[in-house]
Amino acid sequence: MKIILVSHGKLAKGMKDTVEMIAGKQDNLEAFEAYGSGSEDEGFITEVKQSVAASKEDKVIVVTDVLGGSVNNEMIQLLKDHHNLTLLTGMNLPLIITLVTTVNAQDSEDAILEAIAEGQKGVLSVNKLMSEDDDEGDLL
């Protein structure tokens, strides 16, 4: 299985670097930046298509930065031609770490849903947690 990160600017490459800092080198994790130079260059689309095509029948998970953004919209077009592709959006570190650790090991739809749940749980208001902590005890 291959995991491909695609984002506006350098987010995807930064995310890959951070994941590898935490979880070690990930040979099946790739990152592509769109419009990195501020131009309207769409060369990233060709690069992602080539990477997906090279996977042949293997499962490919593509993760984009934001639903409705131009990057995600371009990746939606890939879904039409590649039955082995799963497209996720809302890229964050807990999501990606769970994908590379859990989904690689389990390779199932349930593992993907678990990764999405971990990503969602990773978005919190620390102020609110601290406020609740004042009433209930230790935060950590």
CSV table of N, CA and C in Angstrom, one decimal, residues 18-140:
chain,number,residue,atom,x,y,z
A,18,THR,N,8.0,15.3,9.2
A,18,THR,CA,7.6,15.2,10.6
A,18,THR,C,7.2,13.8,11.0
A,19,VAL,N,6.4,13.1,10.2
A,19,VAL,CA,6.1,11.7,10.4
A,19,VAL,C,7.3,10.9,10.5
A,20,GLU,N,8.2,11.1,9.5
A,20,GLU,CA,9.5,10.2,9.5
A,20,GLU,C,10.4,10.6,10.7
A,21,MET,N,10.3,11.8,11.2
A,21,MET,CA,11.0,12.1,12.4
A,21,MET,C,10.5,11.3,13.6
A,22,ILE,N,9.2,11.1,13.6
A,22,ILE,CA,8.6,10.4,14.8
A,22,ILE,C,8.6,8.8,14.5
A,23,ALA,N,8.2,8.4,13.3
A,23,ALA,CA,8.0,7.0,13.1
A,23,ALA,C,9.1,6.3,12.2
A,24,GLY,N,10.1,7.1,11.9
A,24,GLY,CA,11.2,6.5,11.1
A,24,GLY,C,10.8,6.6,9.6
A,25,LYS,N,11.8,6.3,8.8
A,25,LYS,CA,11.7,6.4,7.3
A,25,LYS,C,10.5,5.5,6.9
A,26,GLN,N,9.7,6.1,6.0
A,26,GLN,CA,8.5,5.4,5.5
A,26,GLN,C,8.6,5.3,3.9
A,27,ASP,N,9.0,4.2,3.5
A,27,ASP,CA,9.2,4.0,2.0
A,27,ASP,C,7.9,4.1,1.2
A,28,ASN,N,6.8,3.9,1.8
A,28,ASN,CA,5.5,3.9,1.1
A,28,ASN,C,4.8,5.3,1.2
A,29,LEU,N,5.5,6.3,1.8
A,29,LEU,CA,4.9,7.6,2.0
A,29,LEU,C,5.5,8.6,1.0
A,30,GLU,N,4.7,9.2,0.2
A,30,GLU,CA,5.2,10.2,-0.7
A,30,GLU,C,4.5,11.5,-0.5
A,31,ALA,N,5.1,12.6,-0.8
A,31,ALA,CA,4.5,14.0,-0.7
A,31,ALA,C,4.7,14.8,-1.9
A,32,PHE,N,3.7,15.5,-2.3
A,32,PHE,CA,3.7,16.4,-3.4
A,32,PHE,C,3.2,17.8,-3.0
A,33,GLU,N,3.8,18.8,-3.5
A,33,GLU,CA,3.3,20.2,-3.2
A,33,GLU,C,2.7,20.8,-4.5
A,34,ALA,N,1.6,21.4,-4.3
A,34,ALA,CA,1.0,22.1,-5.4
A,34,ALA,C,1.2,23.6,-5.3
A,35,TYR,N,1.4,24.2,-6.4
A,35,TYR,CA,1.6,25.7,-6.5
A,35,TYR,C,2.6,26.2,-5.5
A,36,GLY,N,3.7,25.4,-5.3
A,36,GLY,CA,4.7,25.8,-4.3
A,36,GLY,C,5.4,27.1,-4.6
A,37,SER,N,5.6,27.4,-5.8
A,37,SER,CA,6.3,28.6,-6.2
A,37,SER,C,5.4,29.8,-6.3
A,38,GLY,N,4.1,29.6,-6.0
A,38,GLY,CA,3.1,30.7,-6.1
A,38,GLY,C,2.6,30.8,-7.5
A,39,SER,N,3.0,29.9,-8.4
A,39,SER,CA,2.5,29.9,-9.8
A,39,SER,C,1.3,29.0,-9.9
A,40,GLU,N,0.7,29.0,-11.1
A,40,GLU,CA,-0.4,28.1,-11.3
A,40,GLU,C,0.0,26.8,-11.9
A,41,ASP,N,1.3,26.5,-11.7
A,41,ASP,CA,1.8,25.2,-12.3
A,41,ASP,C,1.1,24.0,-11.7
A,42,GLU,N,0.6,23.2,-12.6
A,42,GLU,CA,-0.1,22.0,-12.2
A,42,GLU,C,0.6,20.7,-12.5
A,43,GLY,N,2.0,20.8,-12.5
A,43,GLY,CA,2.8,19.6,-12.7
A,43,GLY,C,2.6,18.6,-11.6
A,44,PHE,N,2.2,19.0,-10.5
A,44,PHE,CA,2.0,18.0,-9.4
A,44,PHE,C,0.9,17.0,-9.7
A,45,ILE,N,-0.1,17.4,-10.6
A,45,ILE,CA,-1.1,16.5,-10.9
A,45,ILE,C,-0.5,15.3,-11.7
A,46,THR,N,0.3,15.6,-12.7
A,46,THR,CA,1.0,14.6,-13.5
A,46,THR,C,1.8,13.7,-12.6
A,47,GLU,N,2.6,14.3,-11.6
A,47,GLU,CA,3.4,13.5,-10.7
A,47,GLU,C,2.6,12.5,-9.9
A,48,VAL,N,1.4,13.0,-9.4
A,48,VAL,CA,0.6,12.2,-8.5
A,48,VAL,C,0.0,11.1,-9.4
A,49,LYS,N,-0.5,11.4,-10.6
A,49,LYS,CA,-1.1,10.4,-11.5
A,49,LYS,C,0.0,9.3,-11.8
A,50,GLN,N,1.2,9.7,-12.0
A,50,GLN,CA,2.3,8.7,-12.3
A,50,GLN,C,2.5,7.8,-11.1
A,51,SER,N,2.5,8.4,-9.9
A,51,SER,CA,2.7,7.6,-8.7
A,51,SER,C,1.5,6.6,-8.5
A,52,VAL,N,0.3,7.0,-8.7
A,52,VAL,CA,-0.9,6.2,-8.5
A,52,VAL,C,-0.8,5.1,-9.6
A,53,ALA,N,-0.5,5.4,-10.8
A,53,ALA,CA,-0.4,4.4,-11.9
A,53,ALA,C,0.6,3.4,-11.7
A,54,ALA,N,1.8,3.8,-11.1
A,54,ALA,CA,2.8,2.9,-10.8
A,54,ALA,C,2.5,1.8,-9.7
A,55,SER,N,1.4,2.1,-9.0
A,55,SER,CA,1.0,1.2,-7.9
A,55,SER,C,0.1,0.1,-8.5
A,56,LYS,N,-0.3,0.2,-9.7
A,56,LYS,CA,-1.1,-0.8,-10.4
A,56,LYS,C,-2.3,-1.2,-9.6
A,57,GLU,N,-2.3,-2.4,-9.0
A,57,GLU,CA,-3.5,-2.9,-8.3
A,57,GLU,C,-3.3,-2.7,-6.8
A,58,ASP,N,-2.2,-2.2,-6.3
A,58,ASP,CA,-2.0,-2.0,-4.8
A,58,ASP,C,-2.9,-0.8,-4.4
A,59,LYS,N,-3.4,-0.9,-3.1
A,59,LYS,CA,-4.2,0.2,-2.6
A,59,LYS,C,-3.3,1.4,-2.4
A,60,VAL,N,-3.9,2.6,-2.8
A,60,VAL,CA,-3.3,3.9,-2.6
A,60,VAL,C,-4.2,4.8,-1.8
A,61,ILE,N,-3.7,5.4,-0.8
A,61,ILE,CA,-4.5,6.4,0.0
A,61,ILE,C,-3.9,7.7,-0.3
A,62,VAL,N,-4.7,8.6,-0.8
A,62,VAL,CA,-4.3,10.0,-1.1
A,62,VAL,C,-4.9,10.9,0.0
A,63,VAL,N,-4.1,11.7,0.6
A,63,VAL,CA,-4.6,12.6,1.7
A,63,VAL,C,-4.3,14.0,1.2
A,64,THR,N,-5.3,14.9,1.2
A,64,THR,CA,-5.2,16.3,0.8
A,64,THR,C,-5.4,17.2,2.0
A,65,ASP,N,-5.1,18.4,1.8
A,65,ASP,CA,-5.2,19.4,3.0
A,65,ASP,C,-6.6,19.9,3.3
A,66,VAL,N,-7.4,20.2,2.3
A,66,VAL,CA,-8.7,20.8,2.6
A,66,VAL,C,-9.7,20.4,1.6
A,67,LEU,N,-10.9,20.0,2.1
A,67,LEU,CA,-12.0,19.7,1.3
A,67,LEU,C,-12.5,20.9,0.5
A,68,GLY,N,-12.7,20.8,-0.8
A,68,GLY,CA,-13.2,21.9,-1.6
A,68,GLY,C,-12.1,22.7,-2.2
A,69,GLY,N,-10.8,22.5,-1.8
A,69,GLY,CA,-9.7,23.2,-2.3
A,69,GLY,C,-9.3,22.6,-3.7
A,70,SER,N,-8.6,23.4,-4.4
A,70,SER,CA,-8.2,23.0,-5.8
A,70,SER,C,-7.4,21.7,-5.8
A,71,VAL,N,-6.6,21.4,-4.8
A,71,VAL,CA,-5.8,20.2,-4.8
A,71,VAL,C,-6.8,19.0,-4.6
A,72,ASN,N,-7.7,19.1,-3.6
A,72,ASN,CA,-8.6,18.0,-3.4
A,72,ASN,C,-9.5,17.8,-4.7
A,73,ASN,N,-9.9,18.9,-5.3
A,73,ASN,CA,-10.8,18.8,-6.5
A,73,ASN,C,-10.1,18.0,-7.6
A,74,GLU,N,-8.8,18.3,-7.7
A,74,GLU,CA,-8.0,17.6,-8.8
A,74,GLU,C,-7.9,16.1,-8.4
A,75,MET,N,-7.7,15.8,-7.1
A,75,MET,CA,-7.6,14.4,-6.7
A,75,MET,C,-8.9,13.6,-6.9
A,76,ILE,N,-10.0,14.3,-6.7
A,76,ILE,CA,-11.3,13.7,-7.0
A,76,ILE,C,-11.4,13.1,-8.4
A,77,GLN,N,-10.8,13.8,-9.3
A,77,GLN,CA,-10.8,13.3,-10.7
A,77,GLN,C,-10.1,12.0,-10.8
A,78,LEU,N,-9.1,11.7,-10.0
A,78,LEU,CA,-8.4,10.5,-10.0
A,78,LEU,C,-9.2,9.3,-9.6
A,79,LEU,N,-10.2,9.6,-8.7
A,79,LEU,CA,-11.1,8.5,-8.2
A,79,LEU,C,-11.8,7.8,-9.4
A,80,LYS,N,-12.1,8.6,-10.4
A,80,LYS,CA,-12.9,8.0,-11.5
A,80,LYS,C,-12.1,7.0,-12.3
A,81,ASP,N,-10.8,7.1,-12.3
A,81,ASP,CA,-10.0,6.2,-13.1
A,81,ASP,C,-9.2,5.1,-12.3
A,82,HIS,N,-9.3,5.2,-11.0
A,82,HIS,CA,-8.4,4.3,-10.2
A,82,HIS,C,-9.3,3.7,-9.1
A,83,HIS,N,-9.7,2.5,-9.3
A,83,HIS,CA,-10.5,1.8,-8.3
A,83,HIS,C,-9.8,1.4,-7.0
A,84,ASN,N,-8.4,1.5,-7.1
A,84,ASN,CA,-7.6,1.1,-5.9
A,84,ASN,C,-7.3,2.3,-5.0
A,85,LEU,N,-7.9,3.5,-5.3
A,85,LEU,CA,-7.6,4.7,-4.6
A,85,LEU,C,-8.7,5.1,-3.6
A,86,THR,N,-8.2,5.5,-2.4
A,86,THR,CA,-9.0,6.0,-1.3
A,86,THR,C,-8.6,7.5,-1.1
A,87,LEU,N,-9.5,8.4,-1.1
A,87,LEU,CA,-9.2,9.8,-1.0
A,87,LEU,C,-9.7,10.3,0.4
A,88,LEU,N,-8.8,10.9,1.2
A,88,LEU,CA,-9.1,11.5,2.4
A,88,LEU,C,-8.7,12.9,2.4
A,89,THR,N,-9.3,13.8,3.2
A,89,THR,CA,-9.0,15.2,3.3
A,89,THR,C,-9.0,15.7,4.7
A,90,GLY,N,-8.3,16.8,5.0
A,90,GLY,CA,-8.2,17.3,6.3
A,90,GLY,C,-6.9,16.8,7.0
A,91,MET,N,-5.8,16.8,6.2
A,91,MET,CA,-4.6,16.3,6.6
A,91,MET,C,-4.1,16.9,8.0
A,92,ASN,N,-3.8,16.0,8.9
A,92,ASN,CA,-3.1,16.4,10.2
A,92,ASN,C,-2.2,15.3,10.7
A,93,LEU,N,-1.3,15.6,11.6
A,93,LEU,CA,-0.3,14.7,12.0
A,93,LEU,C,-0.9,13.4,12.6
A,94,PRO,N,-1.9,13.5,13.6
A,94,PRO,CA,-2.4,12.2,14.1
A,94,PRO,C,-3.0,11.3,13.0
A,95,LEU,N,-3.7,11.9,12.0
A,95,LEU,CA,-4.2,11.1,10.9
A,95,LEU,C,-3.1,10.4,10.2
A,96,ILE,N,-2.0,11.1,9.8
A,96,ILE,CA,-1.0,10.5,9.0
A,96,ILE,C,-0.2,9.5,9.8
A,97,ILE,N,0.1,9.7,11.0
A,97,ILE,CA,0.9,8.8,11.8
A,97,ILE,C,0.0,7.5,12.0
A,98,THR,N,-1.3,7.6,12.2
A,98,THR,CA,-2.1,6.4,12.3
A,98,THR,C,-2.2,5.7,11.0
A,99,LEU,N,-2.2,6.4,9.9
A,99,LEU,CA,-2.2,5.7,8.6
A,99,LEU,C,-1.0,4.9,8.4
A,100,VAL,N,0.2,5.5,8.6
A,100,VAL,CA,1.4,4.8,8.4
A,100,VAL,C,1.7,3.6,9.4
A,101,THR,N,1.1,3.7,10.6
A,101,THR,CA,1.4,2.7,11.5
A,101,THR,C,0.3,1.6,11.5
A,102,THR,N,-0.9,2.0,11.6
A,102,THR,CA,-2.1,1.1,11.7
A,102,THR,C,-2.5,0.6,10.4
A,103,VAL,N,-2.8,1.4,9.4
A,103,VAL,CA,-3.3,1.0,8.1
A,103,VAL,C,-2.3,0.2,7.4
A,104,ASN,N,-1.0,0.5,7.5
A,104,ASN,CA,0.0,-0.3,6.8
A,104,ASN,C,-0.1,-1.8,7.3
A,105,ALA,N,-0.3,-1.9,8.6
A,105,ALA,CA,-0.3,-3.2,9.3
A,105,ALA,C,-1.6,-4.0,9.0
A,106,GLN,N,-2.7,-3.3,9.0
A,106,GLN,CA,-4.0,-3.9,8.9
A,106,GLN,C,-4.6,-3.9,7.5
A,107,ASP,N,-4.4,-2.9,6.7
A,107,ASP,CA,-4.8,-2.7,5.3
A,107,ASP,C,-6.3,-3.0,5.2
A,108,SER,N,-7.1,-2.3,6.0
A,108,SER,CA,-8.6,-2.5,5.9
A,108,SER,C,-9.3,-1.2,6.0
A,109,GLU,N,-10.6,-1.2,5.6
A,109,GLU,CA,-11.4,0.0,5.7
A,109,GLU,C,-11.6,0.4,7.2
A,110,ASP,N,-11.7,-0.6,8.1
A,110,ASP,CA,-11.8,-0.2,9.5
A,110,ASP,C,-10.6,0.5,10.0
A,111,ALA,N,-9.4,0.1,9.5
A,111,ALA,CA,-8.2,0.8,9.9
A,111,ALA,C,-8.2,2.2,9.4
A,112,ILE,N,-8.7,2.4,8.2
A,112,ILE,CA,-8.8,3.8,7.6
A,112,ILE,C,-9.7,4.6,8.5
A,113,LEU,N,-10.9,4.1,8.8
A,113,LEU,CA,-11.8,4.8,9.7
A,113,LEU,C,-11.2,5.1,11.0
A,114,GLU,N,-10.4,4.2,11.6
A,114,GLU,CA,-9.7,4.5,12.8
A,114,GLU,C,-8.7,5.6,12.7
A,115,ALA,N,-8.0,5.7,11.6
A,115,ALA,CA,-7.1,6.8,11.3
A,115,ALA,C,-7.8,8.1,11.3
A,116,ILE,N,-9.0,8.1,10.6
A,116,ILE,CA,-9.8,9.4,10.5
A,116,ILE,C,-10.2,9.8,11.9
A,117,ALA,N,-10.7,8.8,12.7
A,117,ALA,CA,-11.1,9.2,14.1
A,117,ALA,C,-10.0,9.8,14.9
A,118,GLU,N,-8.8,9.2,14.7
A,118,GLU,CA,-7.6,9.7,15.4
A,118,GLU,C,-7.3,11.2,15.0
A,119,GLY,N,-7.4,11.4,13.7
A,119,GLY,CA,-7.2,12.8,13.2
A,119,GLY,C,-8.2,13.7,13.8
A,120,GLN,N,-9.5,13.3,13.9
A,120,GLN,CA,-10.5,14.2,14.4
A,120,GLN,C,-10.3,14.4,15.9
A,121,LYS,N,-9.8,13.4,16.6
A,121,LYS,CA,-9.6,13.6,18.1
A,121,LYS,C,-8.4,14.5,18.3
A,122,GLY,N,-7.5,14.7,17.3
A,122,GLY,CA,-6.3,15.5,17.5
A,122,GLY,C,-6.6,17.0,17.4
A,123,VAL,N,-7.8,17.4,17.2
A,123,VAL,CA,-8.2,18.8,17.1
A,123,VAL,C,-9.0,19.1,18.4
A,124,LEU,N,-8.3,19.9,19.3
A,124,LEU,CA,-8.9,20.2,20.6
A,124,LEU,C,-8.7,21.6,21.0
A,125,SER,N,-9.5,22.1,21.8
A,125,SER,CA,-9.2,23.4,22.5
A,125,SER,C,-8.5,23.2,23.8
A,126,VAL,N,-7.2,23.5,23.9
A,126,VAL,CA,-6.4,23.3,25.1
A,126,VAL,C,-7.0,24.2,26.2
A,127,ASN,N,-7.4,25.4,25.8
A,127,ASN,CA,-8.0,26.3,26.8
A,127,ASN,C,-9.2,25.6,27.6
A,128,LYS,N,-10.0,25.0,26.8
A,128,LYS,CA,-11.2,24.3,27.3
A,128,LYS,C,-10.8,23.1,28.2
A,129,LEU,N,-9.8,22.4,27.7
A,129,LEU,CA,-9.3,21.2,28.5
A,129,LEU,C,-8.7,21.7,29.9
A,130,MET,N,-7.9,22.8,29.8
A,130,MET,CA,-7.4,23.4,31.0
A,130,MET,C,-8.4,23.9,32.0
A,131,SER,N,-9.5,24.5,31.4
A,131,SER,CA,-10.6,24.9,32.3
A,131,SER,C,-11.3,23.7,32.9
A,132,GLU,N,-11.5,22.7,32.2
A,132,GLU,CA,-12.1,21.5,32.8
A,132,GLU,C,-11.1,20.8,33.8
A,133,ASP,N,-9.8,20.9,33.5
A,133,ASP,CA,-8.8,20.4,34.4
A,133,ASP,C,-8.9,21.0,35.8
A,134,ASP,N,-9.1,22.4,35.8
A,134,ASP,CA,-9.2,23.1,37.1
A,134,ASP,C,-10.3,22.5,38.0
A,135,ASP,N,-11.3,22.0,37.3
A,135,ASP,CA,-12.4,21.4,38.1
A,135,ASP,C,-12.2,19.9,38.5
A,136,GLU,N,-11.4,19.2,37.6
A,136,GLU,CA,-11.4,17.7,37.8
A,136,GLU,C,-10.0,17.2,38.2
A,137,GLY,N,-9.0,17.9,38.1
A,137,GLY,CA,-7.6,17.3,38.4
A,137,GLY,C,-6.6,17.6,37.3
A,138,ASP,N,-5.7,16.7,37.2
A,138,ASP,CA,-4.6,16.8,36.3
A,138,ASP,C,-5.0,16.7,34.8
A,139,LEU,N,-4.5,17.6,34.0
A,139,LEU,CA,-4.7,17.6,32.6
A,139,LEU,C,-4.1,16.4,31.9
A,140,LEU,N,-2.8,16.2,32.3
A,140,LEU,CA,-2.1,15.1,31.6
A,140,LEU,C,-2.0,14.0,32.6
